[in-house]
């Protein structure tokens, strides 16, 4: 059975004056991604796709290096669009994320809604899976959309209780059915 491995980028360097989509991995994030690159769960990966955001691209490149695989980008794999607010301090961001999940059909201060983001990520992953050949497929994306996708594929309502506890996690699904066979698992 081939599997889909849905991966979120690990820790990033947060710079309030840099657009969120251009934040890169922190030293801790790079170290964790490098260590995860040798994890057995990735041993049969034949393709790696990432969102176009820098932190996901960097993670994908680190994971691809030991396998000499190319990294393929898909804009539909991006995090929920929160450019309307840009950077929010940690407490404000957590409150915003709570609202995003609690009211999935409403926009938080101009953000893409959870329902819209869920439809987008589901469409992108389905498209990628249909193009995929043999072997396992790794997709590097982001926590909120990874959670929204897990909810859709698990027939669960959108709820933050299914969110990853921190950055740098993965879950797996049977690639033929896209039914998740795990919930979030930490890199280490």
PDB file of C-alpha atoms in Angstrom, residues 71-181:
ATOM      1  CA  UNK A  71      10.848  19.377  -5.181  1.00  0.00           C
ATOM      2  CA  UNK A  72       7.652  20.282  -7.017  1.00  0.00           C
ATOM      3  CA  UNK A  73       5.650  23.347  -5.955  1.00  0.00           C
ATOM      4  CA  UNK A  74       1.878  23.808  -5.999  1.00  0.00           C
ATOM      5  CA  UNK A  75       0.351  27.127  -4.964  1.00  0.00           C
ATOM      6  CA  UNK A  76      -2.837  25.370  -3.819  1.00  0.00           C
ATOM      7  CA  UNK A  77      -0.866  23.873  -0.908  1.00  0.00           C
ATOM      8  CA  UNK A  78      -0.317  27.264   0.764  1.00  0.00           C
ATOM      9  CA  UNK A  79      -1.400  28.108   4.293  1.00  0.00           C
ATOM     10  CA  UNK A  80      -4.704  29.877   4.853  1.00  0.00           C
ATOM     11  CA  UNK A  81      -4.379  33.360   3.401  1.00  0.00           C
ATOM     12  CA  UNK A  82      -4.016  35.752   6.304  1.00  0.00           C
ATOM     13  CA  UNK A  83      -2.352  38.558   4.389  1.00  0.00           C
ATOM     14  CA  UNK A  84      -5.193  40.905   5.392  1.00  0.00           C
ATOM     15  CA  UNK A  85      -3.681  41.147   8.873  1.00  0.00           C
ATOM     16  CA  UNK A  86      -0.091  40.105   8.231  1.00  0.00           C
ATOM     17  CA  UNK A  87       1.958  39.380  11.331  1.00  0.00           C
ATOM     18  CA  UNK A  88       0.049  39.152  14.597  1.00  0.00           C
ATOM     19  CA  UNK A  89       1.755  38.923  18.017  1.00  0.00           C
ATOM     20  CA  UNK A  90       1.532  35.370  19.460  1.00  0.00           C
ATOM     21  CA  UNK A  91      -1.488  35.924  21.755  1.00  0.00           C
ATOM     22  CA  UNK A  92      -3.389  37.741  19.007  1.00  0.00           C
ATOM     23  CA  UNK A  93      -2.507  35.041  16.498  1.00  0.00           C
ATOM     24  CA  UNK A  94      -3.778  32.272  18.801  1.00  0.00           C
ATOM     25  CA  UNK A  95      -7.069  34.132  19.295  1.00  0.00           C
ATOM     26  CA  UNK A  96      -7.346  34.605  15.512  1.00  0.00           C
ATOM     27  CA  UNK A  97      -6.630  30.910  14.873  1.00  0.00           C
ATOM     28  CA  UNK A  98      -9.286  29.964  17.448  1.00  0.00           C
ATOM     29  CA  UNK A  99     -11.810  32.163  15.605  1.00  0.00           C
ATOM     30  CA  UNK A 100     -10.720  30.782  12.204  1.00  0.00           C
ATOM     31  CA  UNK A 101     -11.517  27.204  13.301  1.00  0.00           C
ATOM     32  CA  UNK A 102     -14.551  28.061  15.468  1.00  0.00           C
ATOM     33  CA  UNK A 103     -16.361  29.933  12.692  1.00  0.00           C
ATOM     34  CA  UNK A 104     -15.204  28.148   9.530  1.00  0.00           C
ATOM     35  CA  UNK A 105     -17.579  29.986   7.191  1.00  0.00           C
ATOM     36  CA  UNK A 106     -16.666  33.457   8.450  1.00  0.00           C
ATOM     37  CA  UNK A 107     -13.580  35.468   7.584  1.00  0.00           C
ATOM     38  CA  UNK A 108     -11.478  36.669  10.479  1.00  0.00           C
ATOM     39  CA  UNK A 109     -10.545  40.300   9.611  1.00  0.00           C
ATOM     40  CA  UNK A 110     -10.250  39.504   5.892  1.00  0.00           C
ATOM     41  CA  UNK A 111      -8.583  36.085   6.175  1.00  0.00           C
ATOM     42  CA  UNK A 112      -9.518  33.280   3.806  1.00  0.00           C
ATOM     43  CA  UNK A 113     -12.226  31.277   5.570  1.00  0.00           C
ATOM     44  CA  UNK A 114     -11.529  27.792   6.882  1.00  0.00           C
ATOM     45  CA  UNK A 115     -14.114  26.370   4.472  1.00  0.00           C
ATOM     46  CA  UNK A 116     -12.441  28.088   1.496  1.00  0.00           C
ATOM     47  CA  UNK A 117      -8.984  26.922   2.602  1.00  0.00           C
ATOM     48  CA  UNK A 118     -10.270  23.369   3.124  1.00  0.00           C
ATOM     49  CA  UNK A 119     -11.753  23.221  -0.380  1.00  0.00           C
ATOM     50  CA  UNK A 120      -8.519  24.590  -1.872  1.00  0.00           C
ATOM     51  CA  UNK A 121      -6.162  22.182  -0.074  1.00  0.00           C
ATOM     52  CA  UNK A 122      -8.424  19.206  -0.792  1.00  0.00           C
ATOM     53  CA  UNK A 123      -8.563  20.105  -4.488  1.00  0.00           C
ATOM     54  CA  UNK A 124      -4.768  20.555  -4.695  1.00  0.00           C
ATOM     55  CA  UNK A 125      -3.948  17.287  -2.915  1.00  0.00           C
ATOM     56  CA  UNK A 126      -6.485  15.328  -4.981  1.00  0.00           C
ATOM     57  CA  UNK A 127      -4.983  16.773  -8.172  1.00  0.00           C
ATOM     58  CA  UNK A 128      -1.446  15.850  -7.072  1.00  0.00           C
ATOM     59  CA  UNK A 129      -2.483  12.314  -6.070  1.00  0.00           C
ATOM     60  CA  UNK A 130      -4.111  11.767  -9.473  1.00  0.00           C
ATOM     61  CA  UNK A 131      -0.844  12.781 -11.190  1.00  0.00           C
ATOM     62  CA  UNK A 132       1.305  10.624  -8.882  1.00  0.00           C
ATOM     63  CA  UNK A 133       2.785   7.383 -10.146  1.00  0.00           C
ATOM     64  CA  UNK A 134       4.139   4.707  -7.812  1.00  0.00           C
ATOM     65  CA  UNK A 135       5.694   4.872  -4.376  1.00  0.00           C
ATOM     66  CA  UNK A 136       4.841   7.061  -1.442  1.00  0.00           C
ATOM     67  CA  UNK A 137       3.996  10.721  -1.877  1.00  0.00           C
ATOM     68  CA  UNK A 138       5.178  13.433   0.532  1.00  0.00           C
ATOM     69  CA  UNK A 139       3.441  16.798   0.643  1.00  0.00           C
ATOM     70  CA  UNK A 140       4.959  19.581   2.743  1.00  0.00           C
ATOM     71  CA  UNK A 141       2.430  22.200   3.721  1.00  0.00           C
ATOM     72  CA  UNK A 142       1.217  24.056   6.811  1.00  0.00           C
ATOM     73  CA  UNK A 143      -0.580  23.328  10.068  1.00  0.00           C
ATOM     74  CA  UNK A 144      -3.977  24.921   9.546  1.00  0.00           C
ATOM     75  CA  UNK A 145      -4.552  23.568   6.030  1.00  0.00           C
ATOM     76  CA  UNK A 146      -3.075  20.207   7.022  1.00  0.00           C
ATOM     77  CA  UNK A 147      -5.630  20.037   9.812  1.00  0.00           C
ATOM     78  CA  UNK A 148      -8.452  21.135   7.505  1.00  0.00           C
ATOM     79  CA  UNK A 149      -7.480  18.410   5.030  1.00  0.00           C
ATOM     80  CA  UNK A 150      -7.308  15.784   7.792  1.00  0.00           C
ATOM     81  CA  UNK A 151     -10.796  16.823   8.930  1.00  0.00           C
ATOM     82  CA  UNK A 152     -12.192  16.560   5.384  1.00  0.00           C
ATOM     83  CA  UNK A 153     -10.624  13.155   4.734  1.00  0.00           C
ATOM     84  CA  UNK A 154     -11.687  11.860   8.173  1.00  0.00           C
ATOM     85  CA  UNK A 155     -15.290  13.058   7.757  1.00  0.00           C
ATOM     86  CA  UNK A 156     -14.920  15.301  10.815  1.00  0.00           C
ATOM     87  CA  UNK A 157     -16.249  18.800  11.219  1.00  0.00           C
ATOM     88  CA  UNK A 158     -13.681  21.591  11.232  1.00  0.00           C
ATOM     89  CA  UNK A 159     -12.406  21.942  14.781  1.00  0.00           C
ATOM     90  CA  UNK A 160      -9.112  23.187  16.198  1.00  0.00           C
ATOM     91  CA  UNK A 161      -9.000  20.203  18.551  1.00  0.00           C
ATOM     92  CA  UNK A 162      -7.613  18.271  15.533  1.00  0.00           C
ATOM     93  CA  UNK A 163      -4.812  20.814  14.956  1.00  0.00           C
ATOM     94  CA  UNK A 164      -1.161  19.893  15.337  1.00  0.00           C
ATOM     95  CA  UNK A 165       0.188  20.763  18.812  1.00  0.00           C
ATOM     96  CA  UNK A 166       3.223  22.586  17.349  1.00  0.00           C
ATOM     97  CA  UNK A 167       5.124  22.930  14.077  1.00  0.00           C
ATOM     98  CA  UNK A 168       6.979  19.999  12.520  1.00  0.00           C
ATOM     99  CA  UNK A 169       4.446  17.153  12.444  1.00  0.00           C
ATOM    100  CA  UNK A 170       3.079  14.684   9.908  1.00  0.00           C
ATOM    101  CA  UNK A 171       0.150  12.377   9.351  1.00  0.00           C
ATOM    102  CA  UNK A 172      -0.313   9.522   6.902  1.00  0.00           C
ATOM    103  CA  UNK A 173      -3.117   8.314   4.643  1.00  0.00           C
ATOM    104  CA  UNK A 174      -3.671   5.386   2.304  1.00  0.00           C
ATOM    105  CA  UNK A 175      -2.991   6.984  -1.068  1.00  0.00           C
ATOM    106  CA  UNK A 176      -5.675   4.957  -2.861  1.00  0.00           C
ATOM    107  CA  UNK A 177      -8.504   6.066  -0.545  1.00  0.00           C
ATOM    108  CA  UNK A 178      -6.952   9.171   1.050  1.00  0.00           C
ATOM    109  CA  UNK A 179      -8.302   7.976   4.392  1.00  0.00           C
ATOM    110  CA  UNK A 180      -5.936   9.009   7.183  1.00  0.00           C
ATOM    111  CA  UNK A 181      -4.321   6.127   9.047  1.00  0.00           C
TER     112      UNK A 181
END
